[in-house]
PDB file of C-alpha atoms in Angstrom:
ATOM      1  CA  MET A   1      60.810  87.507  87.741  1.00 94.00           C
ATOM      2  CA  THR A   2      64.199  84.966  85.849  1.00 95.00           C
ATOM      3  CA  SER A   3      63.341  82.937  82.921  1.00 96.00           C
ATOM      4  CA  ILE A   4      66.078  80.657  81.118  1.00 97.00           C
ATOM      5  CA  THR A   5      63.264  78.818  77.948  1.00 96.00           C
ATOM      6  CA  GLY A   6      60.301  80.636  78.809  1.00 95.00           C
ATOM      7  CA  GLU A   7      59.548  78.556  82.523  1.00 96.00           C
ATOM      8  CA  LYS A   8      59.335  82.483  84.257  1.00 96.00           C
ATOM      9  CA  LEU A   9      60.509  81.745  87.569  1.00 96.00           C
ATOM     10  CA  HIS A  10      58.774  83.666  90.282  1.00 96.00           C
ATOM     11  CA  VAL A  11      60.589  84.792  93.843  1.00 96.00           C
ATOM     12  CA  ASN A  12      57.891  83.333  95.381  1.00 97.00           C
ATOM     13  CA  HIS A  13      58.573  79.846  92.946  1.00 97.00           C
ATOM     14  CA  VAL A  14      62.097  80.219  94.730  1.00 97.00           C
ATOM     15  CA  VAL A  15      61.097  80.110  98.121  1.00 97.00           C
ATOM     16  CA  ALA A  16      58.665  77.385  98.078  1.00 97.00           C
ATOM     17  CA  ALA A  17      60.678  74.921  96.394  1.00 98.00           C
ATOM     18  CA  VAL A  18      63.845  76.135  99.320  1.00 97.00           C
ATOM     19  CA  ARG A  19      61.759  76.099 102.055  1.00 96.00           C
ATOM     20  CA  ASP A  20      60.477  72.760 100.482  1.00 96.00           C
ATOM     21  CA  ALA A  21      63.565  70.693  99.873  1.00 95.00           C
ATOM     22  CA  GLU A  22      65.148  72.369 103.918  1.00 93.00           C
ATOM     23  CA  ALA A  23      61.398  70.555 104.825  1.00 94.00           C
ATOM     24  CA  VAL A  24      62.668  67.189 103.452  1.00 93.00           C
ATOM     25  CA  THR A  25      65.990  67.297 104.207  1.00 91.00           C
ATOM     26  CA  GLY A  26      66.277  68.131 107.706  1.00 89.00           C
ATOM     27  CA  VAL A  27      68.813  70.951 106.375  1.00 89.00           C
ATOM     28  CA  ALA A  28      68.343  75.240 106.841  1.00 88.00           C
ATOM     29  CA  LEU A  29      70.065  78.084 104.602  1.00 92.00           C
ATOM     30  CA  TRP A  30      71.416  80.781 106.117  1.00 91.00           C
ATOM     31  CA  GLN A  31      69.928  82.083 103.011  1.00 94.00           C
ATOM     32  CA  PHE A  32      70.297  81.448  98.895  1.00 96.00           C
ATOM     33  CA  ARG A  33      70.378  83.342  95.181  1.00 96.00           C
ATOM     34  CA  LEU A  34      69.414  81.812  92.352  1.00 98.00           C
ATOM     35  CA  VAL A  35      71.323  82.738  89.186  1.00 98.00           C
ATOM     36  CA  PRO A  36      70.860  81.757  86.078  1.00 98.00           C
ATOM     37  CA  ASP A  37      73.616  79.407  84.140  1.00 97.00           C
ATOM     38  CA  VAL A  38      72.168  80.719  80.323  1.00 97.00           C
ATOM     39  CA  ASP A  39      74.894  78.636  78.152  1.00 96.00           C
ATOM     40  CA  ALA A  40      74.361  75.635  80.883  1.00 96.00           C
ATOM     41  CA  CYS A  41      70.713  75.880  80.290  1.00 96.00           C
ATOM     42  CA  ARG A  42      70.311  75.179  84.195  1.00 97.00           C
ATOM     43  CA  TYR A  43      69.628  77.372  87.327  1.00 98.00           C
ATOM     44  CA  ASP A  44      72.663  77.724  90.068  1.00 97.00           C
ATOM     45  CA  LEU A  45      71.287  77.882  93.297  1.00 97.00           C
ATOM     46  CA  LEU A  46      73.791  79.360  95.760  1.00 96.00           C
ATOM     47  CA  VAL A  47      73.382  77.911  99.767  1.00 95.00           C
ATOM     48  CA  GLU A  48      75.098  79.156 103.124  1.00 93.00           C
ATOM     49  CA  PRO A  49      74.126  76.459 105.015  1.00 89.00           C
ATOM     50  CA  GLY A  50      72.391  77.221 108.819  1.00 82.00           C
ATOM     51  CA  GLU A  51      74.328  74.419 111.822  1.00 74.00           C
ATOM     52  CA  THR A  52      73.580  71.661 109.646  1.00 67.00           C
ATOM     53  CA  GLY A  53      75.872  71.513 107.045  1.00 66.00           C
ATOM     54  CA  LEU A  54      75.680  69.967 103.662  1.00 68.00           C
ATOM     55  CA  GLU A  55      77.489  66.802 103.336  1.00 68.00           C
ATOM     56  CA  ASP A  56      77.467  65.243  99.795  1.00 60.00           C
ATOM     57  CA  ILE A  57      75.058  63.526 100.167  1.00 60.00           C
ATOM     58  CA  GLY A  58      72.474  66.062 102.319  1.00 81.00           C
ATOM     59  CA  ALA A  59      73.219  67.892  98.983  1.00 85.00           C
ATOM     60  CA  ALA A  60      72.868  66.299  96.746  1.00 88.00           C
ATOM     61  CA  ALA A  61      68.927  65.238  98.262  1.00 91.00           C
ATOM     62  CA  PHE A  62      68.960  69.179  98.882  1.00 93.00           C
ATOM     63  CA  ALA A  63      69.167  69.704  94.486  1.00 94.00           C
ATOM     64  CA  ARG A  64      66.681  67.114  94.196  1.00 95.00           C
ATOM     65  CA  ALA A  65      64.064  68.515  96.646  1.00 96.00           C
ATOM     66  CA  PHE A  66      64.429  72.100  95.292  1.00 97.00           C
ATOM     67  CA  ASP A  67      63.818  70.768  91.735  1.00 97.00           C
ATOM     68  CA  GLU A  68      60.781  68.764  93.011  1.00 97.00           C
ATOM     69  CA  GLY A  69      59.960  72.053  94.641  1.00 98.00           C
ATOM     70  CA  LEU A  70      60.250  73.745  91.729  1.00 98.00           C
ATOM     71  CA  VAL A  71      58.093  71.134  89.692  1.00 98.00           C
ATOM     72  CA  ARG A  72      55.202  70.961  91.804  1.00 97.00           C
ATOM     73  CA  ALA A  73      55.471  75.042  91.796  1.00 96.00           C
ATOM     74  CA  ASN A  74      55.831  76.287  88.330  1.00 97.00           C
ATOM     75  CA  VAL A  75      54.550  74.131  85.458  1.00 97.00           C
ATOM     76  CA  GLU A  76      56.413  76.038  83.032  1.00 97.00           C
ATOM     77  CA  TYR A  77      59.385  74.422  84.807  1.00 98.00           C
ATOM     78  CA  ALA A  78      58.100  71.259  85.200  1.00 98.00           C
ATOM     79  CA  ALA A  79      57.315  71.073  81.389  1.00 98.00           C
ATOM     80  CA  LYS A  80      61.066  72.006  80.749  1.00 97.00           C
ATOM     81  CA  ARG A  81      62.484  69.616  82.749  1.00 97.00           C
ATOM     82  CA  ARG A  82      60.679  67.401  81.654  1.00 96.00           C
ATOM     83  CA  THR A  83      61.522  67.293  78.063  1.00 96.00           C
ATOM     84  CA  HIS A  84      64.895  68.731  79.175  1.00 95.00           C
ATOM     85  CA  ARG A  85      64.953  71.929  77.780  1.00 96.00           C
ATOM     86  CA  LEU A  86      66.202  72.753  81.340  1.00 97.00           C
ATOM     87  CA  GLY A  87      68.813  70.941  83.296  1.00 96.00           C
ATOM     88  CA  ALA A  88      69.239  69.607  86.849  1.00 96.00           C
ATOM     89  CA  PRO A  89      69.406  72.649  89.265  1.00 97.00           C
ATOM     90  CA  ARG A  90      73.762  72.974  90.540  1.00 96.00           C
ATOM     91  CA  LEU A  91      74.282  73.564  94.350  1.00 95.00           C
ATOM     92  CA  ALA A  92      76.880  75.789  95.384  1.00 94.00           C
ATOM     93  CA  VAL A  93      77.529  75.707  98.017  1.00 93.00           C
ATOM     94  CA  MET A  94      79.192  78.877  99.727  1.00 93.00           C
ATOM     95  CA  ARG A  95      81.405  80.088 102.713  1.00 91.00           C
ATOM     96  CA  ALA A  96      79.836  80.773 106.064  1.00 90.00           C
ATOM     97  CA  GLY A  97      79.473  84.575 105.898  1.00 90.00           C
ATOM     98  CA  TRP A  98      79.139  84.959 102.556  1.00 92.00           C
ATOM     99  CA  ALA A  99      75.524  86.861 102.523  1.00 88.00           C
ATOM    100  CA  GLU A 100      76.965  88.942 105.026  1.00 87.00           C
ATOM    101  CA  ARG A 101      80.304  90.511 103.271  1.00 87.00           C
ATOM    102  CA  GLN A 102      77.428  90.376 100.098  1.00 89.00           C
ATOM    103  CA  CYS A 103      75.572  93.233 101.858  1.00 79.00           C
ATOM    104  CA  GLN A 104      78.336  94.656 103.497  1.00 81.00           C
ATOM    105  CA  ALA A 105      79.655  94.368 100.112  1.00 79.00           C
ATOM    106  CA  GLU A 106      76.556  96.919  99.124  1.00 80.00           C
ATOM    107  CA  PHE A 107      76.591  98.921 101.811  1.00 78.00           C
ATOM    108  CA  ALA A 108      79.705 100.140 100.584  1.00 74.00           C
ATOM    109  CA  ARG A 109      78.555 100.604  97.059  1.00 76.00           C
ATOM    110  CA  GLY A 110      75.487 103.043  98.720  1.00 70.00           C
ATOM    111  CA  ARG A 111      72.593 100.892  99.126  1.00 68.00           C
ATOM    112  CA  ARG A 112      70.989 101.791 102.557  1.00 70.00           C
ATOM    113  CA  GLU A 113      71.247  98.961 105.543  1.00 69.00           C
ATOM    114  CA  ALA A 114      67.149 100.496 106.525  1.00 68.00           C
ATOM    115  CA  GLN A 115      66.726  99.453 102.917  1.00 67.00           C
ATOM    116  CA  HIS A 116      67.373  96.637 102.341  1.00 65.00           C
ATOM    117  CA  LYS A 117      66.553  93.762 101.113  1.00 76.00           C
ATOM    118  CA  TRP A 118      68.370  90.233 100.393  1.00 76.00           C
ATOM    119  CA  ARG A 119      68.277  89.247  96.401  1.00 85.00           C
ATOM    120  CA  ALA A 120      67.211  86.387  96.491  1.00 92.00           C
ATOM    121  CA  LEU A 121      67.396  86.418  92.512  1.00 95.00           C
ATOM    122  CA  ALA A 122      70.329  87.639  90.607  1.00 95.00           C
ATOM    123  CA  ALA A 123      70.436  88.619  86.632  1.00 95.00           C
ATOM    124  CA  GLU A 124      74.149  86.773  87.153  1.00 95.00           C
ATOM    125  CA  TRP A 125      77.120  85.492  89.771  1.00 96.00           C
ATOM    126  CA  ASP A 126      79.860  88.115  90.614  1.00 94.00           C
ATOM    127  CA  PRO A 127      83.218  87.569  91.495  1.00 93.00           C
ATOM    128  CA  ALA A 128      82.684  87.698  94.987  1.00 93.00           C
ATOM    129  CA  SER A 129      80.408  84.903  95.146  1.00 94.00           C
ATOM    130  CA  ARG A 130      82.427  82.870  92.428  1.00 95.00           C
ATOM    131  CA  ALA A 131      85.480  82.908  95.102  1.00 95.00           C
ATOM    132  CA  ALA A 132      83.209  81.784  97.754  1.00 94.00           C
ATOM    133  CA  VAL A 133      81.657  78.832  97.399  1.00 95.00           C
ATOM    134  CA  ILE A 134      83.548  75.066  98.772  1.00 92.00           C
ATOM    135  CA  ARG A 135      81.686  73.281  96.708  1.00 90.00           C
ATOM    136  CA  THR A 136      78.938  72.415  94.203  1.00 91.00           C
ATOM    137  CA  TRP A 137      77.250  69.235  93.191  1.00 87.00           C
ATOM    138  CA  GLU A 138      75.021  68.822  90.240  1.00 87.00           C
ATOM    139  CA  GLU A 139      73.446  65.772  88.670  1.00 81.00           C
ATOM    140  CA  LYS A 140      75.260  63.411  86.824  1.00 72.00           C
ATOM    141  CA  THR A 141      73.682  62.649  83.971  1.00 57.00           C
ATOM    142  CA  PRO A 142      74.253  59.365  81.709  1.00 48.00           C
TER     143      PRO A 142
END
């Protein structure tokens, strides 16, 4: 679970919202991870697109659909977004191979491949992920 303002997002909420966004936009992801940005009071969704990329219009639509999916999945998230205590998620499009490099780094630190489970939620950004960002998209508020 993760929480910035008491919304208590469970990994199942995040997975459901990503799957909703994929269905709405037709964009399939290879992998994703949600990271709280406490200072900005929003979440960063790190995405590695599959074969269908995320051009600007696709990134905007995906980010909105993901946000709407979280609103449907979690009433506390919906309340925090409605009252602007939480900002809209920022989308970080990652370089191809990001997820595989993350896994290889974990194996190099001693994690056994047979016991590996991808972390869809992380407490903070790691340096390798920051370096793998191709571009970000965030909703501009007036």
